[in-house]
Coordinates of C-alpha atoms in Angstrom, one line a residue:
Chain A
X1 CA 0.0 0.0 0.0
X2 CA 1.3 3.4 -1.0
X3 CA 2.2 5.5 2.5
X4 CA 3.7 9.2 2.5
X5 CA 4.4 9.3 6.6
X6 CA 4.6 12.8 8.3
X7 CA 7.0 12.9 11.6
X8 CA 4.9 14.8 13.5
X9 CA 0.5 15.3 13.4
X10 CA 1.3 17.9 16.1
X11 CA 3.6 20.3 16.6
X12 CA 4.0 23.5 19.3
X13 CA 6.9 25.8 18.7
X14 CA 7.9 28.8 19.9
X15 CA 9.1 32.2 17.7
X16 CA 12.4 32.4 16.2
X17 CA 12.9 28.5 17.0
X18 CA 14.1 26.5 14.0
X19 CA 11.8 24.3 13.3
X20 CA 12.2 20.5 10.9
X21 CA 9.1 19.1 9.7
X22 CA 10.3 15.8 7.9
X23 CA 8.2 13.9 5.0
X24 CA 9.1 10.0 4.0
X25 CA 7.9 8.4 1.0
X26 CA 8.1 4.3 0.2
X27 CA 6.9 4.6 -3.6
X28 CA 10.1 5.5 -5.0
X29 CA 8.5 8.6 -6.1
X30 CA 11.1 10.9 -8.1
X31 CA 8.7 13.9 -6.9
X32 CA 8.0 15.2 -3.4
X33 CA 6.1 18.7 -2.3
X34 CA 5.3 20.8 0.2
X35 CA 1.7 22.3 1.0
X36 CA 0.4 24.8 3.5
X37 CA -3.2 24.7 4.5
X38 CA -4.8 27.6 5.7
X39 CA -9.2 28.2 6.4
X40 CA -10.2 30.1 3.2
X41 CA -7.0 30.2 1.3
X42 CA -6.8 26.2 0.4
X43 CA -3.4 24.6 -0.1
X44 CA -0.2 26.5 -1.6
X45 CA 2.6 24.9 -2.6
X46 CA 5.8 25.9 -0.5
X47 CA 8.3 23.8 -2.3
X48 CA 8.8 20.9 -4.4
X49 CA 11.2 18.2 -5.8
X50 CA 11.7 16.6 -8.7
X51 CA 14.8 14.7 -7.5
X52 CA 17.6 14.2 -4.5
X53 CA 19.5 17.3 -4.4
X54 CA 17.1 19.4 -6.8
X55 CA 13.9 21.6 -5.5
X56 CA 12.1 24.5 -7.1
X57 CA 10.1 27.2 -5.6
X58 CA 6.7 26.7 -5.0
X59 CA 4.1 29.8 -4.5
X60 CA 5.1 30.6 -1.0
X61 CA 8.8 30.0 -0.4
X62 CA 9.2 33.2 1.8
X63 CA 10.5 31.8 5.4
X64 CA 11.3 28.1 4.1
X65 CA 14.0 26.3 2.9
X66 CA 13.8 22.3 2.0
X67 CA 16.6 19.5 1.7
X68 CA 15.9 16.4 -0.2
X69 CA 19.6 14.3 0.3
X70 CA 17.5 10.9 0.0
X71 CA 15.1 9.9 -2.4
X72 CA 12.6 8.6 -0.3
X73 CA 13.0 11.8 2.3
X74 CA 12.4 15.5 2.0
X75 CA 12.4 18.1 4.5
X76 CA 10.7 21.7 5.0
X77 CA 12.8 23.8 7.0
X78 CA 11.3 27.1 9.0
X79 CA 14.9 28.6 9.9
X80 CA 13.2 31.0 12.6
X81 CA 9.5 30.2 13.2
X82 CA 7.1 33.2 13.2
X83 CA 3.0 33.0 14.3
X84 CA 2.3 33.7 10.6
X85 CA 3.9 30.7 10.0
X86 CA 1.6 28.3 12.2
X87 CA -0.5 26.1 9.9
X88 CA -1.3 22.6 8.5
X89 CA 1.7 21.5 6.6
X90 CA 1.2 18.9 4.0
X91 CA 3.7 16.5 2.1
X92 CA 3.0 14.7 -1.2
X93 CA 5.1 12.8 -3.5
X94 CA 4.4 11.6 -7.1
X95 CA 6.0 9.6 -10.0
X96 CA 8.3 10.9 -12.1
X97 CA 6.9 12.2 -15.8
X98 CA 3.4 12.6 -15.3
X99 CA 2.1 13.5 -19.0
X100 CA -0.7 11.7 -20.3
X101 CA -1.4 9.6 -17.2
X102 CA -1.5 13.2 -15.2
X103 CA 0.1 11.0 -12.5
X104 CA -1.7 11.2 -9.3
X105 CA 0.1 12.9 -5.9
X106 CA 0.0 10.8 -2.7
X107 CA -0.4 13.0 0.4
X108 CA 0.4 12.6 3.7
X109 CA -1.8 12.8 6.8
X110 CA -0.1 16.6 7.8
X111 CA 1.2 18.2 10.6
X112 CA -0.2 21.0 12.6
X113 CA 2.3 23.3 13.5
X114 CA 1.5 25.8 16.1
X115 CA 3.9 28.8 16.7
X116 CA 3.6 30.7 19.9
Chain B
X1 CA -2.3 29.1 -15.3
X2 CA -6.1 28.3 -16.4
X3 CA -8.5 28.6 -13.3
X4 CA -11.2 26.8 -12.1
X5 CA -14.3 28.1 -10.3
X6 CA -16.4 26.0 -7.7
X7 CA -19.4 26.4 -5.6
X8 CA -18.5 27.0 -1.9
X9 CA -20.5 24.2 -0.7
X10 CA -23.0 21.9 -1.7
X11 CA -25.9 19.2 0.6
X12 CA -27.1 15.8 -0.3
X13 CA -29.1 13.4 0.9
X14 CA -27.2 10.1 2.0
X15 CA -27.7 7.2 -0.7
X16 CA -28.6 10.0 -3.7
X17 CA -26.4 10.8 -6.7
X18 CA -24.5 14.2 -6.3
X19 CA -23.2 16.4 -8.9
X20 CA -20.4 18.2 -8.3
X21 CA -20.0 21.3 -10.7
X22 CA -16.5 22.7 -12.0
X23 CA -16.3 25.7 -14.3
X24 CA -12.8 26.5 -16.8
X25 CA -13.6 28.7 -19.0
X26 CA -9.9 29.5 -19.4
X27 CA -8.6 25.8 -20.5
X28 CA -6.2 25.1 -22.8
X29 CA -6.4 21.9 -25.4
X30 CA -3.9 20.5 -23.5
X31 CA -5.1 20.7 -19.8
X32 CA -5.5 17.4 -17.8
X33 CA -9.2 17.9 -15.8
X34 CA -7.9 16.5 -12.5
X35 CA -10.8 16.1 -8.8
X36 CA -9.2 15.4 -5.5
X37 CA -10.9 15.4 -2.2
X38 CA -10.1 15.9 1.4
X39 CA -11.8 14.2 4.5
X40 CA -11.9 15.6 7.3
X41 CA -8.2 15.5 9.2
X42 CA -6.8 14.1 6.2
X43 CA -4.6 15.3 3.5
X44 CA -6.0 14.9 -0.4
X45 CA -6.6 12.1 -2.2
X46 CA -6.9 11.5 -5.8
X47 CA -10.2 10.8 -6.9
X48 CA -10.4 11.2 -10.7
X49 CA -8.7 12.7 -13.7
X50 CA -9.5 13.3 -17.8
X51 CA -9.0 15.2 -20.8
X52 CA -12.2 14.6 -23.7
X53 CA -14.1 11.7 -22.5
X54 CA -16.3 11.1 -19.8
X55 CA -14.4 8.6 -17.2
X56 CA -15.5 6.5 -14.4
X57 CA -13.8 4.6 -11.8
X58 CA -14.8 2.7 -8.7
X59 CA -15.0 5.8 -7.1
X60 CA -16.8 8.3 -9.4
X61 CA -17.9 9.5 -12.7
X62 CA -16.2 12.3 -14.5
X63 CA -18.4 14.4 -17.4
X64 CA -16.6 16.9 -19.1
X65 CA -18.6 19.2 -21.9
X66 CA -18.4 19.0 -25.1
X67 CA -16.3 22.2 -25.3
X68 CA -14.3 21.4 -22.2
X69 CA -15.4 25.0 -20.1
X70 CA -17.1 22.7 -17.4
X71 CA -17.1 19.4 -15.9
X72 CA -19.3 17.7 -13.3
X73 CA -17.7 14.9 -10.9
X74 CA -20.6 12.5 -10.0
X75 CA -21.0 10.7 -7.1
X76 CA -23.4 7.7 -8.4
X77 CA -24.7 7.0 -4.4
X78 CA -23.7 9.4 -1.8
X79 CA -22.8 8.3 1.8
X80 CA -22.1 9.5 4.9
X81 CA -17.8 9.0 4.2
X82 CA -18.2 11.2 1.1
X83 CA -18.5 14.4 3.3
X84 CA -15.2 16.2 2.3
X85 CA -13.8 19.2 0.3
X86 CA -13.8 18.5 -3.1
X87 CA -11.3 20.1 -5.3
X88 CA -11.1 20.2 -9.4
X89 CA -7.8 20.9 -10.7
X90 CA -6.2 21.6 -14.3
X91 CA -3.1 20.1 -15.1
X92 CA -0.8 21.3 -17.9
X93 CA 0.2 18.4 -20.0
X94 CA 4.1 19.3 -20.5
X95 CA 4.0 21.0 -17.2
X96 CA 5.8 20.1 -14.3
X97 CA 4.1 17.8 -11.5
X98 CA 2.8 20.7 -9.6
X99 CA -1.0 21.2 -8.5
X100 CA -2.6 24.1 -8.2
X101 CA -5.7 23.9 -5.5
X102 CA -8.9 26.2 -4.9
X103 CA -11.0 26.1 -1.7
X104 CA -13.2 23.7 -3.4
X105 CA -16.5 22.5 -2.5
X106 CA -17.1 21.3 0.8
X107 CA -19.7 18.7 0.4
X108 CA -22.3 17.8 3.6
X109 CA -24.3 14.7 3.5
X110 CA -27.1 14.4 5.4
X111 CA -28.5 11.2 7.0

């Protein structure tokens, strides 16, 4: 069965703390993203990965970094938490070359990070 | 990026078909027509995609118009575990993996 696992469903941080929020796939999935979930605004996409070592910028970098050294793992990074950052954070990964098939993005359950 | 445009939220009565409207006006030829949905304190799951033809799964139906400006995802029996946010999608063909969501519909079925 296809799992994308989450570290964390819950999450209290304080401001400027350095916060990992970690994201393991066991497809083999070439690509792997980051969401944000916020009432009213949907999901944006923070960051995503089309292999180890690469990324691109999603809609909403601002405040984020991401690492993606194994395949099967890739990490959002909040370098110094703020309260605008507190959220539901939500990983997906998908195969590589999606084309005709539009292949289909597996997410995770999320984590609820709250910044205080 | 084409948009798509979705009612807020929609009721049905449990064990009924429901009809879930999508307008793209904007669509290109080459636009995948892609419907996820979201239960309740769960991330999104794939429910359906297409480009021309109508498609069904073991999930749902997928009706796209003749001219491609709308679809309409259809639930064939509604039940209770169909209550979620329902989100239609475009999907470039030669673009990269990413999705863009809306706020979708959220979906209530009542008992």
């Amino acid at each position: 069965d296809v799992k994308v696992t989450q570290s964390s469903r819950y999450l209290v941080k304080r401001t400027g703390e350095k916060v990992f929020l970690e994201c393991v796939q066991d497809m083999d999935h070439e690509n792997m993203f980051w969401y944000r979930q916020d009432p009213g605004l949907g999901l944006r996409l923070i960051y995503f990965s089309y292999d180890v070592k690469m990324k691109e910028k999603g809609d909403i970098p601002e405040g984020y970094s991401v690492s993606r050294e194994k395949k099967e793992r890739f990490s959002l990074i909040l370098e110094s938490a703020s309260t605008n950052q507190t959220s539901m954070y939500l990983c997906a990964s998908s195969l590589e070359g999606g084309g005709p098939m539009g292949d289909e993005q597996y997410f995770g359950p999320g984590t609820r990070l709250t910044v205080t | 990026d084409a948009k798509t445009t979705q009612p807020n939220s929609m009721e049905s009565n449990e064990e009924e078909p429901v009809h879930l409207p999508c307008n793209h006006s904007t669509i290109s030829g080459t636009d995948y027509i892609h419907w996820y949905r979201q239960l309740p304190s769960q991330g999104p799951e794939y429910v359906i995609h297409g480009l021309t033809s109508n498609v069904n799964n073991r999930m749902a139906s997928l009706a796209i118009a003749e001219d491609r400006k709308s679809s309409t995802l259809i639930l064939h029996r509604a039940t209770l575990r169909d209550a979620a946010v329902y989100y239609c999608i475009l999907r470039h063909l030669f673009g990269n993996e990413k999705l863009t969501f809306g706020t979708g519909t959220r979906l209530t079925i009542i008992p």
